Tab-separated table of C-alpha atoms (C1' of nucleotides) in Angstrom:
chain	number	residue	atom	x	y	z
A	101	UNK	CA	0.000	0.000	0.000
A	102	UNK	CA	1.420	3.345	-1.095
A	103	UNK	CA	1.894	6.183	1.354
A	104	UNK	CA	-0.373	8.378	-0.740
A	105	UNK	CA	-3.159	5.835	-0.578
A	106	UNK	CA	-2.659	5.392	3.149
A	107	UNK	CA	-3.080	9.119	3.681
A	108	UNK	CA	-6.387	9.094	1.822
A	109	UNK	CA	-7.580	6.191	3.948
A	110	UNK	CA	-6.516	7.861	7.192
A	111	UNK	CA	-8.152	11.126	6.157
A	112	UNK	CA	-11.315	9.258	5.275
A	113	UNK	CA	-11.523	7.776	8.764
A	114	UNK	CA	-10.505	10.989	10.520
A	115	UNK	CA	-13.977	12.459	10.574
A	116	UNK	CA	-16.700	11.875	13.123
A	117	UNK	CA	-19.499	10.938	10.738
A	118	UNK	CA	-17.338	8.889	8.413
A	119	UNK	CA	-15.784	6.907	11.262
A	120	UNK	CA	-19.275	6.234	12.600
A	121	UNK	CA	-20.463	5.111	9.172
A	122	UNK	CA	-17.479	2.850	8.667
A	123	UNK	CA	-17.888	1.242	12.069
A	124	UNK	CA	-21.514	0.612	11.190
A	125	UNK	CA	-20.499	-1.056	7.936
A	126	UNK	CA	-17.865	-3.201	9.605
A	127	UNK	CA	-20.484	-4.381	12.035
A	128	UNK	CA	-22.994	-4.933	9.253
A	129	UNK	CA	-20.714	-7.370	7.460
A	130	UNK	CA	-20.557	-8.198	3.743
A	131	UNK	CA	-24.286	-7.562	3.230
A	132	UNK	CA	-23.670	-3.881	3.905
A	133	UNK	CA	-26.295	-1.200	4.365
A	134	UNK	CA	-28.180	1.143	2.020
A	135	UNK	CA	-27.101	4.793	2.001
A	136	UNK	CA	-30.345	6.022	3.521
A	137	UNK	CA	-30.090	3.686	6.500
A	138	UNK	CA	-26.532	4.812	7.143
A	139	UNK	CA	-27.526	8.473	7.004
A	140	UNK	CA	-30.382	7.881	9.395
A	141	UNK	CA	-28.364	5.876	11.908
A	142	UNK	CA	-25.432	8.286	11.812
A	143	UNK	CA	-27.800	11.228	12.080
A	144	UNK	CA	-26.881	13.398	9.114
A	145	UNK	CA	-28.958	14.480	6.092
A	146	UNK	CA	-28.737	12.236	3.013
A	147	UNK	CA	-26.789	14.715	0.918
A	148	UNK	CA	-24.154	15.084	3.610
A	149	UNK	CA	-23.868	11.332	4.082
A	150	UNK	CA	-23.521	10.889	0.348
A	151	UNK	CA	-20.570	13.264	0.407
A	152	UNK	CA	-18.911	11.288	3.181
A	153	UNK	CA	-19.618	7.894	1.640
A	154	UNK	CA	-18.016	9.109	-1.560
A	155	UNK	CA	-14.857	9.893	0.371
A	156	UNK	CA	-14.797	6.454	1.969
A	157	UNK	CA	-15.317	4.890	-1.459
A	158	UNK	CA	-12.617	7.074	-2.985
A	159	UNK	CA	-10.221	5.917	-0.283
A	160	UNK	CA	-11.118	2.353	-1.181
A	161	UNK	CA	-12.449	1.560	2.276
A	162	UNK	CA	-15.978	0.746	1.147
A	163	UNK	CA	-17.592	-0.750	-1.924
A	164	UNK	CA	-20.908	0.257	-3.430
A	165	UNK	CA	-23.417	-1.720	-5.438
A	166	UNK	CA	-26.929	-0.980	-6.550
A	167	UNK	CA	-29.776	-3.161	-5.374
A	168	UNK	CA	-33.005	-2.011	-6.909
A	169	UNK	CA	-33.587	1.542	-5.803
A	170	UNK	CA	-30.997	1.441	-3.017
A	171	UNK	CA	-27.253	1.701	-3.173
A	172	UNK	CA	-25.650	-0.694	-0.749
A	173	UNK	CA	-22.361	0.203	0.882
A	174	UNK	CA	-20.148	-2.408	2.464
A	175	UNK	CA	-16.807	-2.266	4.270
A	176	UNK	CA	-13.840	-3.469	2.238
A	177	UNK	CA	-12.030	-5.636	4.740
A	178	UNK	CA	-9.051	-6.153	2.483
A	179	UNK	CA	-8.452	-2.406	2.312
A	180	UNK	CA	-8.651	-2.125	6.083
A	181	UNK	CA	-6.274	-5.044	6.449
A	182	UNK	CA	-3.895	-3.297	4.078
A	183	UNK	CA	-4.074	-0.103	6.089
A	184	UNK	CA	-3.400	-1.974	9.307
A	185	UNK	CA	-0.476	-3.691	7.655
A	186	UNK	CA	1.049	-0.404	6.566
A	187	UNK	CA	0.653	1.124	10.006
A	188	UNK	CA	2.124	-1.940	11.671
A	189	UNK	CA	5.067	-1.998	9.308
A	190	UNK	CA	5.831	1.720	9.107
A	191	UNK	CA	4.418	3.310	12.231
A	192	UNK	CA	4.786	0.547	14.785
A	193	UNK	CA	8.359	-0.431	14.084
A	194	UNK	CA	7.187	-3.589	12.384
A	195	UNK	CA	6.019	-5.328	15.526
A	196	UNK	CA	2.972	-7.260	14.374
A	197	UNK	CA	1.371	-9.693	16.763
A	198	UNK	CA	4.085	-10.930	19.103
A	199	UNK	CA	2.972	-8.570	21.804
A	200	UNK	CA	-0.768	-8.103	21.344
A	201	UNK	CA	-0.256	-5.379	18.737
A	202	UNK	CA	2.203	-3.448	20.873
A	203	UNK	CA	4.186	-0.920	18.903
A	204	UNK	CA	7.870	-0.394	19.448
A	205	UNK	CA	11.034	1.036	17.897
A	206	UNK	CA	12.109	-0.175	14.494
A	207	UNK	CA	15.024	-2.111	15.910
A	208	UNK	CA	12.796	-5.099	16.534
A	209	UNK	CA	12.156	-5.568	12.851
A	210	UNK	CA	15.730	-6.370	11.996
A	211	UNK	CA	16.148	-8.792	14.857
A	212	UNK	CA	12.905	-10.596	14.214
B	235	UNK	CA	-9.328	5.139	23.738
B	236	UNK	CA	-12.243	7.467	22.993
B	237	UNK	CA	-13.572	7.935	19.482
B	238	UNK	CA	-12.839	11.652	19.717
B	239	UNK	CA	-9.223	10.979	20.570
B	240	UNK	CA	-8.941	8.414	17.793
B	241	UNK	CA	-10.169	10.975	15.272
B	242	UNK	CA	-7.476	13.432	16.368
B	243	UNK	CA	-4.826	10.738	16.006
B	244	UNK	CA	-6.043	9.688	12.559
B	245	UNK	CA	-6.202	13.307	11.417
B	246	UNK	CA	-2.689	13.851	12.728
B	247	UNK	CA	-1.358	10.996	10.606
B	248	UNK	CA	-3.447	11.880	7.553
B	249	UNK	CA	-1.013	14.436	6.210
B	250	UNK	CA	2.013	13.837	4.060
B	251	UNK	CA	4.573	15.715	6.144
B	252	UNK	CA	3.243	14.552	9.467
B	253	UNK	CA	3.147	10.914	8.413
B	254	UNK	CA	6.723	11.248	7.170
B	255	UNK	CA	7.790	12.830	10.460
B	256	UNK	CA	6.075	10.186	12.519
B	257	UNK	CA	7.637	7.359	10.523
B	258	UNK	CA	10.991	8.988	11.079
B	259	UNK	CA	10.390	9.113	14.821
B	260	UNK	CA	9.234	5.512	14.972
B	261	UNK	CA	12.410	4.511	13.239
B	262	UNK	CA	14.500	6.746	15.500
B	263	UNK	CA	13.309	4.970	18.615
B	264	UNK	CA	12.998	6.324	22.162
B	265	UNK	CA	15.944	8.699	21.737
B	266	UNK	CA	13.885	10.679	19.253
B	267	UNK	CA	15.072	13.513	17.060
B	268	UNK	CA	15.374	17.300	17.457
B	269	UNK	CA	12.798	19.450	15.664
B	270	UNK	CA	15.330	20.925	13.281
B	271	UNK	CA	16.566	17.543	12.101
B	272	UNK	CA	13.005	16.415	11.453
B	273	UNK	CA	12.250	19.550	9.447
B	274	UNK	CA	15.383	19.094	7.386
B	275	UNK	CA	14.827	15.414	6.678
B	276	UNK	CA	11.156	15.883	5.846
B	277	UNK	CA	11.989	18.898	3.725
B	278	UNK	CA	9.771	21.638	5.134
B	279	UNK	CA	10.707	24.952	6.760
B	280	UNK	CA	11.068	24.915	10.552
B	281	UNK	CA	7.954	26.961	11.210
B	282	UNK	CA	5.813	24.604	9.172
B	283	UNK	CA	7.309	21.545	10.829
B	284	UNK	CA	6.697	23.096	14.220
B	285	UNK	CA	3.028	23.447	13.301
B	286	UNK	CA	2.822	19.806	12.306
B	287	UNK	CA	4.743	18.521	15.303
B	288	UNK	CA	2.344	20.427	17.528
B	289	UNK	CA	-0.533	18.540	15.945
B	290	UNK	CA	1.159	15.191	16.497
B	291	UNK	CA	1.831	16.158	20.093
B	292	UNK	CA	-1.734	17.361	20.573
B	293	UNK	CA	-2.959	14.011	19.298
B	294	UNK	CA	-0.705	12.348	21.852
B	295	UNK	CA	1.299	10.493	19.227
B	296	UNK	CA	4.622	12.097	20.107
B	297	UNK	CA	6.274	13.401	23.247
B	298	UNK	CA	8.545	16.390	23.497
B	299	UNK	CA	11.358	17.167	25.883
B	300	UNK	CA	13.961	19.842	25.900
B	301	UNK	CA	17.619	18.919	25.677
B	302	UNK	CA	19.733	22.024	25.910
B	303	UNK	CA	18.822	24.225	22.964
B	304	UNK	CA	16.996	21.505	21.092
B	305	UNK	CA	13.549	20.097	21.581
B	306	UNK	CA	13.542	16.363	21.102
B	307	UNK	CA	10.481	14.668	19.732
B	308	UNK	CA	9.900	10.956	20.140
B	309	UNK	CA	7.143	8.600	19.035
B	310	UNK	CA	4.764	7.543	21.792
B	311	UNK	CA	4.474	3.839	21.153
B	312	UNK	CA	1.751	3.380	23.723
B	313	UNK	CA	-0.466	5.877	21.903
B	314	UNK	CA	0.125	4.125	18.619
B	315	UNK	CA	-0.642	0.789	20.226
B	316	UNK	CA	-3.851	2.271	21.587
B	317	UNK	CA	-4.830	3.531	18.152
B	318	UNK	CA	-4.148	0.153	16.596
B	319	UNK	CA	-6.202	-1.468	19.325
B	320	UNK	CA	-9.169	0.793	18.636
B	321	UNK	CA	-9.007	0.171	14.897
B	322	UNK	CA	-8.717	-3.558	15.404
B	323	UNK	CA	-11.626	-3.626	17.793
B	324	UNK	CA	-13.978	-1.203	16.059
B	325	UNK	CA	-12.994	-1.151	12.410
B	326	UNK	CA	-11.746	-4.689	11.843
B	327	UNK	CA	-14.572	-6.564	13.468
B	328	UNK	CA	-12.384	-7.372	16.443
B	329	UNK	CA	-10.122	-9.786	14.600
B	330	UNK	CA	-6.739	-9.189	16.209
B	331	UNK	CA	-3.849	-11.456	15.345
B	332	UNK	CA	-5.304	-14.826	14.446
B	333	UNK	CA	-5.038	-14.132	10.773
B	334	UNK	CA	-2.023	-11.866	10.334
B	335	UNK	CA	-4.094	-8.768	11.089
B	336	UNK	CA	-6.815	-9.661	8.623
B	337	UNK	CA	-9.969	-7.674	9.146
B	338	UNK	CA	-13.393	-9.204	8.918
B	339	UNK	CA	-17.033	-8.752	9.873
B	340	UNK	CA	-17.944	-8.230	13.483
B	341	UNK	CA	-19.452	-11.702	13.730
B	342	UNK	CA	-16.051	-13.160	14.477
B	343	UNK	CA	-15.776	-11.234	17.689
B	344	UNK	CA	-18.743	-12.897	19.293
B	345	UNK	CA	-17.649	-16.376	18.308
B	346	UNK	CA	-14.086	-15.912	19.515
C	181	DT	C1'	25.899	40.582	29.462
C	182	DC	C1'	26.239	39.612	24.704
C	183	DG	C1'	25.980	36.846	20.429
C	184	DG	C1'	24.450	32.900	18.225
C	185	DT	C1'	21.615	28.858	17.734
C	186	DA	C1'	17.143	26.147	18.118
C	187	DT	C1'	12.495	26.489	18.132
C	188	DT	C1'	8.138	28.400	18.472
C	189	DT	C1'	4.523	31.930	17.898
C	190	DC	C1'	2.373	35.371	15.122
C	191	DC	C1'	0.340	36.790	10.982
C	192	DA	C1'	-1.704	36.885	6.508
C	193	DT	C1'	-3.011	34.099	2.783
C	194	DA	C1'	-4.253	30.104	0.067
C	195	DA	C1'	-6.388	25.815	-0.170
C	196	DT	C1'	-9.199	22.255	1.348
C	197	DT	C1'	-13.170	20.310	3.729
C	198	DA	C1'	-17.898	20.177	5.783
C	199	DT	C1'	-22.730	21.348	5.633
C	200	DC	C1'	-27.294	20.947	3.732
C	201	DG	C1'	-31.329	22.560	0.905
C	202	DA	C1'	-32.777	22.347	-3.817
C	203	DA	C1'	-32.613	20.299	-8.186
C	204	DT	C1'	-31.418	16.083	-10.798
C	205	DT	C1'	-30.795	11.198	-11.988
C	206	DG	C1'	-31.998	6.388	-11.779
C	207	DT	C1'	-35.293	2.671	-10.606
C	208	DG	C1'	-39.536	0.150	-10.135
C	209	DG	C1'	-44.580	-0.384	-9.604
C	210	DA	C1'	-49.369	0.722	-11.109
D	2	DT	C1'	-46.561	6.742	-19.143
D	3	DC	C1'	-46.771	8.596	-14.692
D	4	DC	C1'	-45.760	8.761	-9.909
D	5	DA	C1'	-43.092	7.947	-5.882
D	6	DC	C1'	-38.868	6.694	-3.813
D	7	DA	C1'	-33.620	6.330	-3.140
D	8	DA	C1'	-29.617	8.496	-3.838
D	9	DT	C1'	-26.490	11.778	-5.893
D	10	DT	C1'	-24.974	16.213	-7.773
D	11	DC	C1'	-25.086	21.150	-7.628
D	12	DG	C1'	-24.261	25.462	-5.474
D	13	DA	C1'	-23.434	28.656	-1.953
D	14	DT	C1'	-21.444	29.293	2.514
D	15	DA	C1'	-18.955	28.443	6.719
D	16	DA	C1'	-15.207	26.428	8.961
D	17	DT	C1'	-10.889	24.309	9.254
D	18	DT	C1'	-6.177	23.391	7.809
D	19	DA	C1'	-1.637	24.285	5.507
D	20	DT	C1'	2.101	27.375	4.327
D	21	DG	C1'	6.136	30.118	5.286
D	22	DG	C1'	8.449	34.557	6.370
D	23	DA	C1'	9.214	37.648	10.257
D	24	DA	C1'	9.397	38.410	15.050
D	25	DA	C1'	9.669	36.566	19.707
D	26	DT	C1'	11.316	33.177	23.245
D	27	DA	C1'	14.568	29.933	25.457
D	28	DC	C1'	19.062	28.308	26.108
D	29	DC	C1'	24.072	28.119	26.168
D	30	DG	C1'	28.974	29.441	25.933
D	31	DA	C1'	32.378	32.995	26.318
DNA sequence: TCGGTATTTCCATAATTATCGAATTGTGGA
DNA sequence: TCCACAATTCGATAATTATGGAAATACCGA
């Protein structure tokens, strides 16, 4: 995952309503949720939610598909896994799981 | 870690120069680096870097201490670990290390 | 106390992001 | 075809964030 892409993903999650929407979608699983339901549960007007969902989609964190009149959004777990991988590798010193996701200096990487 | 705090941390990392600075500090380890060296290596003027370092500090991702004339910044690994923990728990469906940090629907959490 | 170095704060400006009502597009049923 | 519904796009505005030079602050050695 490129640094540029990572920044888009981080920026996408760094907003109250978008983080709430993404958490909702992660919980919802692969079936996802229609845009209107997300807007209602997050508590923002549809046009605002549409703006935020577009940002999440642009960052690659969610997918969208049409089902009849609704557009269903779903979390892209692979993208989130990729983001976590980048952060672990580049911002945690490369310590992955040995210590319950504890981050440490980069020295560990070379020894491990 | 509160959602509000998480958003500040994500926003702090969601910027080219700040992400570069933070990666540098993670690599540098607990000894950290002086502000001037960070600015030079990231390639931004000192006043701009100071602005960005303040944001990282405000988000709790870095610590600062004075050493003679320099101010040394260092990555706060505990904060990063906390951020990773929140993302794993709330944005990855609670799948931690079983699958090399693979994210999945929230269903897994309840079964595990 | 004075000069020099490291860093931050101040300031103005440019650029980006968030908000949300109104208008528009796409879809399906009668 | 016509109507109603779901969602997006448009447009105008407000708010936040980024940038970098100049001035101010903190520290140290002589």
